[in-house]
Coordinates of C-alpha atoms in Angstrom, one line a residue:
F17 CA 0.0 0.0 0.0
K18 CA 1.3 3.5 -0.8
I19 CA 0.3 7.1 -0.4
S20 CA 2.0 9.9 -2.2
T21 CA 2.0 13.6 -3.1
S22 CA 3.5 15.4 -6.1
F23 CA 5.2 18.7 -6.9
L24 CA 4.8 20.4 -10.3
T25 CA 7.8 20.9 -12.6
N26 CA 5.7 22.6 -15.3
R27 CA 3.1 25.2 -14.2
D28 CA 1.9 26.2 -17.6
Y29 CA -1.0 24.1 -18.9
S30 CA -1.8 25.6 -22.2
V31 CA -0.5 28.0 -24.9
Q32 CA -3.6 30.1 -24.1
G33 CA -2.2 31.2 -20.8
D34 CA -3.7 28.6 -18.4
Y35 CA -1.4 28.4 -15.3
I36 CA -1.6 26.4 -12.2
N37 CA -0.4 27.5 -8.7
G38 CA -0.6 25.8 -5.3
L39 CA -1.1 22.2 -6.3
V40 CA -2.3 19.8 -3.6
D41 CA -2.6 16.2 -4.5
A42 CA -2.5 12.7 -3.2
D43 CA -2.7 9.2 -4.6
F44 CA -3.2 6.0 -2.8
G45 CA -3.7 2.4 -3.6
F46 CA -2.2 -1.0 -3.6
F47 CA 0.1 -2.9 -5.9
F48 CA 1.2 -6.5 -6.5
R49 CA 4.8 -7.6 -7.5
A50 CA 6.0 -10.9 -8.9
G51 CA 9.6 -11.9 -9.5
K52 CA 12.9 -12.3 -7.8
Y53 CA 15.5 -9.7 -8.8
V54 CA 13.4 -8.0 -11.4
F55 CA 9.7 -7.6 -10.6
G56 CA 6.7 -7.0 -12.7
E57 CA 4.3 -4.7 -10.8
V58 CA 0.7 -3.8 -11.4
G59 CA -1.6 -1.8 -9.1
L60 CA -4.8 0.0 -8.6
G61 CA -5.2 3.5 -7.1
Y62 CA -7.1 6.7 -6.7
A63 CA -5.7 10.2 -7.2
F64 CA -6.9 13.7 -6.8
Y65 CA -5.2 16.9 -7.9
K66 CA -6.5 20.2 -6.5
G67 CA -4.9 23.4 -7.7
D68 CA -5.5 27.1 -8.1
F69 CA -5.8 27.8 -11.9
S70 CA -5.7 31.1 -13.6
N71 CA -5.7 32.4 -17.2
E72 CA -3.5 35.2 -18.6
A73 CA -6.4 36.4 -20.8
E74 CA -8.7 36.7 -17.7
G75 CA -6.3 38.8 -15.7
F76 CA -4.9 35.8 -13.6
S77 CA -7.9 35.5 -11.4
M78 CA -7.5 32.3 -9.4
E79 CA -10.1 29.5 -9.4
R80 CA -9.8 26.2 -7.4
V81 CA -10.3 23.1 -9.6
E82 CA -10.1 19.5 -8.5
T83 CA -9.7 16.5 -10.8
R84 CA -10.1 12.9 -9.6
H85 CA -8.7 9.9 -11.4
L86 CA -8.4 6.1 -11.2
Q87 CA -4.8 5.0 -11.5
I88 CA -3.5 1.7 -13.0
P89 CA 0.3 1.6 -12.7
V90 CA 2.4 -1.0 -14.6
K91 CA 6.1 -1.1 -13.8
V92 CA 9.3 -3.0 -14.1
V93 CA 11.1 -2.9 -10.7
G94 CA 14.7 -4.0 -9.9
D95 CA 15.7 -5.3 -6.4
V96 CA 19.2 -4.4 -5.2
P97 CA 19.7 -5.7 -1.6
M98 CA 21.5 -3.1 0.6
G99 CA 21.7 -5.0 3.8
R100 CA 19.9 -7.4 6.0
A101 CA 16.4 -5.8 5.8
S102 CA 16.8 -3.0 3.2
D103 CA 16.6 -2.8 -0.5
F104 CA 17.0 -0.3 -3.3
L105 CA 14.2 -0.6 -5.8
P106 CA 14.7 1.4 -9.1
F107 CA 11.8 1.3 -11.5
V108 CA 10.3 2.5 -14.8
G109 CA 6.8 2.2 -16.1
I110 CA 3.5 3.8 -17.1
I111 CA 0.5 4.9 -15.2
Y112 CA -2.8 4.9 -17.0
Q113 CA -5.0 7.5 -15.4
P114 CA -8.7 7.7 -16.5
L115 CA -10.5 10.9 -15.4
L116 CA -13.4 10.3 -13.0
Q117 CA -14.5 13.9 -12.2
V118 CA -13.7 17.6 -12.7
T119 CA -15.3 19.7 -9.9
P120 CA -17.6 22.6 -11.0
N121 CA -15.5 25.7 -11.6
G122 CA -15.5 29.2 -13.2
C123 CA -12.5 28.4 -15.5
G124 CA -14.6 26.4 -17.9
Y125 CA -12.6 23.2 -17.3
T126 CA -14.9 20.2 -17.8
K127 CA -14.9 16.5 -18.5
K128 CA -17.9 16.4 -20.9
P129 CA -17.9 18.0 -24.4
T130 CA -21.6 18.8 -24.0
E131 CA -20.7 21.4 -21.3
G132 CA -18.5 23.5 -23.6
G133 CA -15.3 25.0 -22.3
K134 CA -11.9 23.4 -22.0
L135 CA -11.9 19.7 -21.9
V136 CA -9.6 18.1 -19.4
E137 CA -7.9 15.0 -21.0
K138 CA -10.0 12.0 -20.0
N139 CA -7.4 9.2 -20.4
M140 CA -4.0 10.5 -19.3
T141 CA -1.0 8.2 -19.6
L142 CA 2.1 9.1 -17.5
L143 CA 5.6 7.8 -17.9
T144 CA 7.3 7.2 -14.6
A145 CA 10.8 6.5 -13.4
G146 CA 12.3 6.6 -10.0
F147 CA 13.4 4.5 -7.0
D148 CA 12.1 3.3 -3.7
F149 CA 14.0 2.4 -0.5
K150 CA 12.6 -0.5 1.4
F151 CA 13.4 -0.8 5.1
G152 CA 11.6 -4.0 6.4
P153 CA 8.0 -3.4 5.5
I154 CA 8.3 0.4 5.1
V155 CA 8.8 1.8 1.6
L156 CA 9.9 5.4 0.8
G157 CA 10.4 6.7 -2.7
V158 CA 10.6 9.4 -5.3
N159 CA 9.8 9.4 -9.0
Y160 CA 9.3 11.6 -11.9
R161 CA 6.1 11.5 -13.9
Y162 CA 5.6 12.9 -17.4
G163 CA 2.2 13.1 -19.1
L164 CA 2.1 11.7 -22.7
Q165 CA -1.0 13.9 -23.5
S166 CA -1.5 17.5 -22.8
F167 CA -3.8 18.5 -19.9
F168 CA -6.6 19.7 -22.3
R169 CA -8.1 17.7 -25.2
N170 CA -9.5 20.5 -27.3
I171 CA -6.9 23.3 -27.0
D172 CA -3.1 23.4 -27.5
G173 CA -1.7 22.5 -24.2
K174 CA 1.4 21.4 -22.3
H175 CA 2.2 18.0 -20.8
P176 CA 1.8 17.7 -17.0
Q177 CA 5.1 16.9 -15.2
Y178 CA 5.5 16.0 -11.6
V179 CA 8.1 14.9 -9.0
N180 CA 6.2 12.5 -6.8
I181 CA 7.2 11.5 -3.2
C182 CA 5.6 8.4 -1.7
A183 CA 5.5 6.3 1.5
G184 CA 4.0 2.9 2.1
F185 CA 4.1 -0.6 3.4
Q186 CA 5.0 -3.7 1.5
F187 CA 4.2 -7.2 2.8

């Protein structure tokens, strides 16, 4: 089981001046690993991202927007023993992240095309690479995540990028 939070490395979300500030997010879920020195890992999780968005054309007035996602991570994980009860676990993989909800907002960000406005990408795929340190059952880690799609579906946008920090338990 893991819980984590992320820090943005790219605050611009569109070429039309959409900008995010003050991101608060968390994801949590569980995963299963199989293997000995190199593991295959698959999981299931839930994530929310809550940020203060503004638009250059609208005078940078801030609006709080939250998106909620299902997460399905698939990774390849190495296992480098570091001692009696500790391991270094480098990994690479993808996280498929279907959009569940966009909270009502004044920015015009929406999940459904029928509502007009700027459509938030409904099926984001993130590349991820990082490492975990395992101390007995406790896992601490850091990874980088890069969105293969832009944040919006119907306007020119930029790809979300995060540094993610996580803590969890592995049995």
